[in-house]
XYZ file of C-alpha atoms in Angstrom:
341
model
C -4.932 44.410 113.243
C -2.439 46.675 110.435
C -1.336 43.447 109.356
C -4.567 42.013 108.752
C -5.646 45.247 106.660
C -2.222 44.904 104.589
C -2.790 41.588 103.760
C -6.510 42.135 103.012
C -5.588 44.874 100.538
C -2.829 42.794 99.023
C -5.593 40.129 98.255
C -7.700 42.345 96.733
C -4.956 44.070 94.612
C -4.159 40.757 93.480
C -7.795 39.937 92.409
C -7.864 43.391 90.687
C -5.108 42.842 88.722
C -6.024 39.071 87.971
C -9.579 40.260 86.859
C -7.923 43.398 84.994
C -5.767 40.605 83.090
C -8.227 38.484 82.296
C -10.946 41.326 81.048
C -8.015 42.483 78.787
C -7.447 38.900 77.390
C -11.157 38.992 77.119
C -11.382 42.290 75.051
C -8.432 41.302 73.111
C -9.797 37.934 72.064
C -13.290 39.626 71.380
C -11.502 42.291 69.088
C -9.880 39.509 66.968
C -13.166 37.816 66.304
C -15.038 41.281 65.553
C -15.124 42.821 61.714
C -12.235 44.919 61.263
C -12.958 48.673 60.848
C -12.503 49.613 57.555
C -13.239 53.068 55.813
C -16.179 53.359 53.432
C -16.678 49.816 53.125
C -19.602 48.498 51.272
C -21.423 44.841 52.034
C -20.389 43.516 48.997
C -16.956 45.193 48.409
C -13.485 43.646 49.156
C -10.522 45.210 50.612
C -8.024 45.139 47.902
C -4.523 45.186 49.346
C -1.037 44.624 47.531
C 1.871 43.740 49.916
C 5.348 44.572 48.298
C 8.216 42.088 48.354
C 10.339 42.219 51.318
C 7.620 44.658 53.119
C 8.187 44.496 56.972
C 5.412 44.734 60.187
C 5.312 48.715 59.489
C 5.209 48.915 55.436
C 2.454 46.078 56.036
C 0.428 48.212 58.399
C 0.960 51.501 56.070
C -0.733 49.708 53.273
C -3.854 48.324 54.934
C -4.137 51.934 56.189
C -4.067 53.245 52.807
C -6.637 50.528 51.504
C -8.850 51.958 54.416
C -8.281 50.216 57.585
C -9.284 52.111 60.350
C -6.725 51.261 62.574
C -3.950 53.263 63.170
C -0.573 51.775 61.291
C 1.289 52.211 64.794
C -1.117 49.806 66.242
C -1.178 47.288 63.424
C 2.663 47.013 63.407
C 2.716 46.577 66.775
C 0.305 43.961 67.226
C 2.087 42.244 64.248
C 5.369 42.226 66.380
C 3.757 41.498 69.372
C 1.965 38.691 67.974
C 5.064 37.443 66.350
C 4.312 37.276 62.699
C 5.990 40.133 61.720
C 8.390 38.130 59.609
C 6.104 35.774 58.220
C 3.744 38.091 56.484
C 4.087 37.186 52.948
C 3.925 39.809 49.839
C 1.316 39.114 47.228
C -2.158 40.524 45.943
C -5.232 40.115 48.652
C -8.612 40.817 48.501
C -9.983 40.730 52.158
C -13.837 39.964 52.376
C -16.350 42.496 53.660
C -16.471 41.734 57.392
C -13.078 40.077 57.714
C -11.760 40.004 61.223
C -8.406 40.852 62.505
C -7.603 37.092 63.312
C -8.799 36.160 59.584
C -6.484 38.815 57.941
C -3.194 38.266 60.004
C -4.088 34.587 59.380
C -4.237 35.436 55.300
C -1.280 37.399 55.396
C 0.861 34.736 57.300
C -0.393 31.854 55.001
C -0.150 33.923 51.877
C -3.659 33.481 50.946
C -3.369 35.728 47.846
C -6.557 36.646 45.866
C -6.418 34.049 42.656
C -7.787 34.154 39.404
C -8.203 31.268 36.946
C -7.520 30.939 33.131
C -8.884 27.966 30.895
C -6.176 26.786 28.138
C -8.156 24.538 25.829
C -7.222 21.352 24.304
C -6.755 21.630 20.512
C -5.457 25.143 20.778
C -2.173 26.283 19.146
C 0.658 27.590 21.237
C -0.019 31.104 19.731
C -3.719 30.802 20.736
C -2.798 29.783 24.308
C -0.146 32.849 24.587
C -2.984 35.429 23.245
C -5.261 33.905 25.847
C -3.048 34.450 28.469
C -2.426 38.074 27.242
C -6.129 38.578 27.608
C -6.315 36.609 31.124
C -7.597 39.062 33.973
C -5.045 40.179 36.331
C -2.198 38.538 35.099
C 1.165 40.084 34.156
C 2.200 39.131 30.667
C 5.872 38.623 31.089
C 6.440 36.269 28.449
C 4.250 38.638 25.789
C 7.347 39.808 23.705
C 9.719 36.978 24.223
C 10.153 34.256 21.522
C 9.131 30.794 21.885
C 12.440 29.318 22.078
C 12.979 31.609 25.014
C 10.247 30.802 26.581
C 11.273 26.839 26.214
C 14.574 27.476 27.628
C 13.538 29.184 30.706
C 11.216 26.145 31.415
C 13.830 23.837 31.146
C 12.481 22.313 27.974
C 15.574 23.079 26.021
C 14.618 23.336 21.641
C 11.749 21.218 22.139
C 8.623 22.603 20.071
C 6.083 24.527 22.192
C 3.463 22.719 20.365
C 2.312 19.389 22.631
C 4.559 20.718 25.647
C 1.769 22.208 27.882
C -1.409 20.386 28.917
C -4.835 21.879 28.543
C -6.672 22.677 31.618
C -7.880 25.553 33.985
C -5.041 26.995 35.767
C -4.931 29.576 39.050
C -2.698 32.387 39.564
C -2.155 34.864 42.025
C -3.751 38.308 41.235
C -1.110 39.894 39.468
C 1.070 37.292 39.044
C 3.363 36.598 36.191
C 2.341 34.385 33.555
C 5.513 32.165 34.066
C 3.215 30.596 36.712
C 0.686 29.468 34.299
C 3.376 28.347 31.688
C 5.103 26.343 34.487
C 2.117 24.725 35.531
C 1.125 23.666 32.215
C 4.529 22.254 31.579
C 4.636 20.122 34.483
C 0.856 18.698 33.852
C 1.694 17.767 30.835
C 4.781 15.934 31.733
C 3.392 13.795 34.581
C 0.465 13.118 32.035
C 2.611 12.003 29.430
C 4.703 9.644 31.780
C 1.613 8.353 32.856
C 0.274 7.743 29.707
C 3.105 6.274 28.069
C 3.504 3.547 31.024
C 0.142 2.366 30.600
C 0.298 2.242 26.711
C -0.570 -0.759 24.802
C 2.183 -3.322 23.553
C 4.042 -3.167 19.933
C 2.809 0.264 19.136
C 4.752 1.957 16.037
C 5.573 5.015 18.607
C 9.500 4.850 19.684
C 9.190 7.829 22.002
C 6.577 9.895 24.379
C 7.047 12.738 21.859
C 6.089 10.753 19.140
C 3.036 9.920 21.087
C 2.322 13.535 21.707
C 2.517 14.465 17.977
C 0.264 11.202 17.332
C -2.228 12.607 19.999
C -2.416 16.068 18.686
C -3.697 14.864 15.325
C -5.870 12.601 16.599
C -7.495 16.122 18.753
C -7.900 17.951 15.630
C -9.527 15.130 13.338
C -11.972 15.116 15.885
C -14.270 16.384 19.206
C -16.057 13.329 19.342
C -14.787 10.820 22.374
C -16.275 7.766 20.815
C -14.092 8.295 17.605
C -10.508 8.950 18.981
C -9.490 5.305 19.518
C -10.815 4.421 16.220
C -9.002 7.347 14.583
C -5.890 6.285 16.528
C -6.434 2.769 15.468
C -6.345 3.949 11.712
C -3.399 6.578 12.227
C -1.322 3.333 14.002
C -2.463 0.568 10.949
C -1.183 3.210 8.287
C 1.940 3.839 10.442
C 2.765 0.319 10.542
C 2.064 -0.466 6.991
C 4.042 2.461 5.917
C 1.201 4.314 4.363
C 1.332 8.115 4.447
C -1.385 9.233 7.034
C -2.928 11.968 4.880
C -4.544 13.857 7.486
C -5.739 17.609 6.725
C -4.948 19.474 9.840
C -1.377 18.607 9.830
C -1.136 20.144 6.082
C -2.956 23.451 7.722
C -0.801 23.752 10.399
C 2.068 23.629 7.828
C 0.525 26.266 5.852
C 0.000 28.756 8.989
C -1.043 32.185 8.535
C -1.112 31.378 4.426
C -3.875 29.355 4.926
C -7.383 31.189 4.586
C -9.994 28.333 5.729
C -10.103 26.570 2.397
C -7.978 23.636 1.644
C -7.076 22.990 -1.964
C -5.607 20.162 -3.899
C -2.448 22.504 -4.705
C -2.021 22.620 -0.695
C -2.186 18.610 -0.354
C 0.536 18.338 -3.483
C 2.785 21.103 -1.980
C 5.681 19.191 0.009
C 6.588 20.257 3.584
C 7.476 18.746 6.375
C 3.561 18.684 7.956
C 2.257 17.382 4.532
C 1.400 14.058 5.295
C 0.135 13.712 2.066
C 3.724 13.606 0.396
C 5.527 12.584 3.234
C 5.335 9.218 5.238
C 5.121 8.725 8.935
C 4.666 11.548 11.759
C 4.808 15.091 11.529
C 7.836 16.369 13.342
C 5.987 17.955 16.087
C 2.792 18.166 17.408
C 0.070 20.527 15.651
C -1.732 21.406 18.881
C -2.027 20.727 22.459
C -3.779 17.513 22.816
C -6.036 16.382 25.848
C -5.731 13.689 28.112
C -8.756 11.665 26.012
C -6.443 12.077 22.762
C -3.203 11.047 24.886
C -4.806 7.836 26.156
C -6.240 7.015 22.597
C -3.129 7.086 21.182
C -1.220 4.867 23.025
C -4.290 2.532 23.498
C -5.842 2.314 19.677
C -8.826 0.197 19.086
C -8.268 -2.818 17.114
C -9.648 -2.066 13.730
C -8.689 -2.976 10.192
C -9.829 0.338 9.481
C -6.860 2.382 6.968
C -9.711 5.181 6.192
C -11.980 7.396 7.597
C -13.936 10.497 6.570
C -16.190 12.848 8.506
C -19.938 12.753 8.169
C -20.527 15.972 8.832
C -22.460 15.530 11.929
C -18.827 15.609 14.201
C -18.856 12.081 13.620
C -16.508 9.552 11.505
C -17.013 6.994 8.836
C -14.318 4.154 8.846
C -13.961 1.564 6.028
C -11.218 -1.167 5.686
C -10.695 -0.597 1.708
C -10.248 2.265 -0.623
C -13.214 1.133 -2.447
C -15.383 1.501 0.662
C -13.398 4.756 1.572
C -14.515 6.038 -1.916
C -18.209 5.349 -1.461
C -18.096 7.085 2.228
C -16.700 10.331 0.413
C -19.266 10.216 -1.891
C -21.739 9.665 0.496
C -20.736 12.002 3.203
C -18.544 14.725 1.346
C -19.835 14.900 -2.176
C -23.502 14.001 -0.900
C -24.011 11.422 -3.919
C -26.433 8.748 -3.054
């Protein structure tokens, strides 16, 4: 009888232990899916947390507690260790949404799902304009702001290459409070990929010897027009002139060469003043790109329209008038520039 009672008691205790374990497991998984308790947390707010480099579980727990997580740091630290993520927590700036659960918070810390920001760097802008845009970008650390352009290019592995035309215009994402090096590196790699692909798909028998020359020509096209339909024709004019040894006579290159001396009014004296970017006094392409060309201009430079035109002039509505002869061109200038009948 006594043995029977002991067996029954053991059986009951085993079931109680099992039920307790099951209840604890259920409670733990339920806790993982419930919103994390946070102090003074409005519905539309985010929990901003910056995890320093090489921070361990204890340090991360302290950071979360200071940010307002209403869980004792010791408990959070033990949880990170117990769930085997203590050495996988990644540094960075995080924005946890309102109602974030412990499971979501842990996943974001382990995967390094940092808060991201974006900056748009437009085609047709100069390197100096891009630098200004990055300096004004939200939550972007301006590590390159005081560096000369040559130092930036060296650091990016681009040697003595000019920064003009070395970066691809696009919208780039970066971690909140991250370094602006992240954007420069993305833009440089993107331009290398785009140029390599465009060069591989170029039309045959172009008067361009290198991808660099293609980028230079694309930058001239970029600054000459923003009208998609005219890019290939403008490229065709420039290619025809290069083949014939004619001067390109493109105003944007002259303006770029004037730099800060340009006051918005291009004069005849500027066109007569010789310099490496004066395409009225020198044949061939200028030595570097004069802006950051976009994909459409790169494709136009390497796949020009088949045309006999050697001249073009702006109509005043964003489009261009193309001419085969100087006589036709002069007539177009009188009509569209001088407004003569």
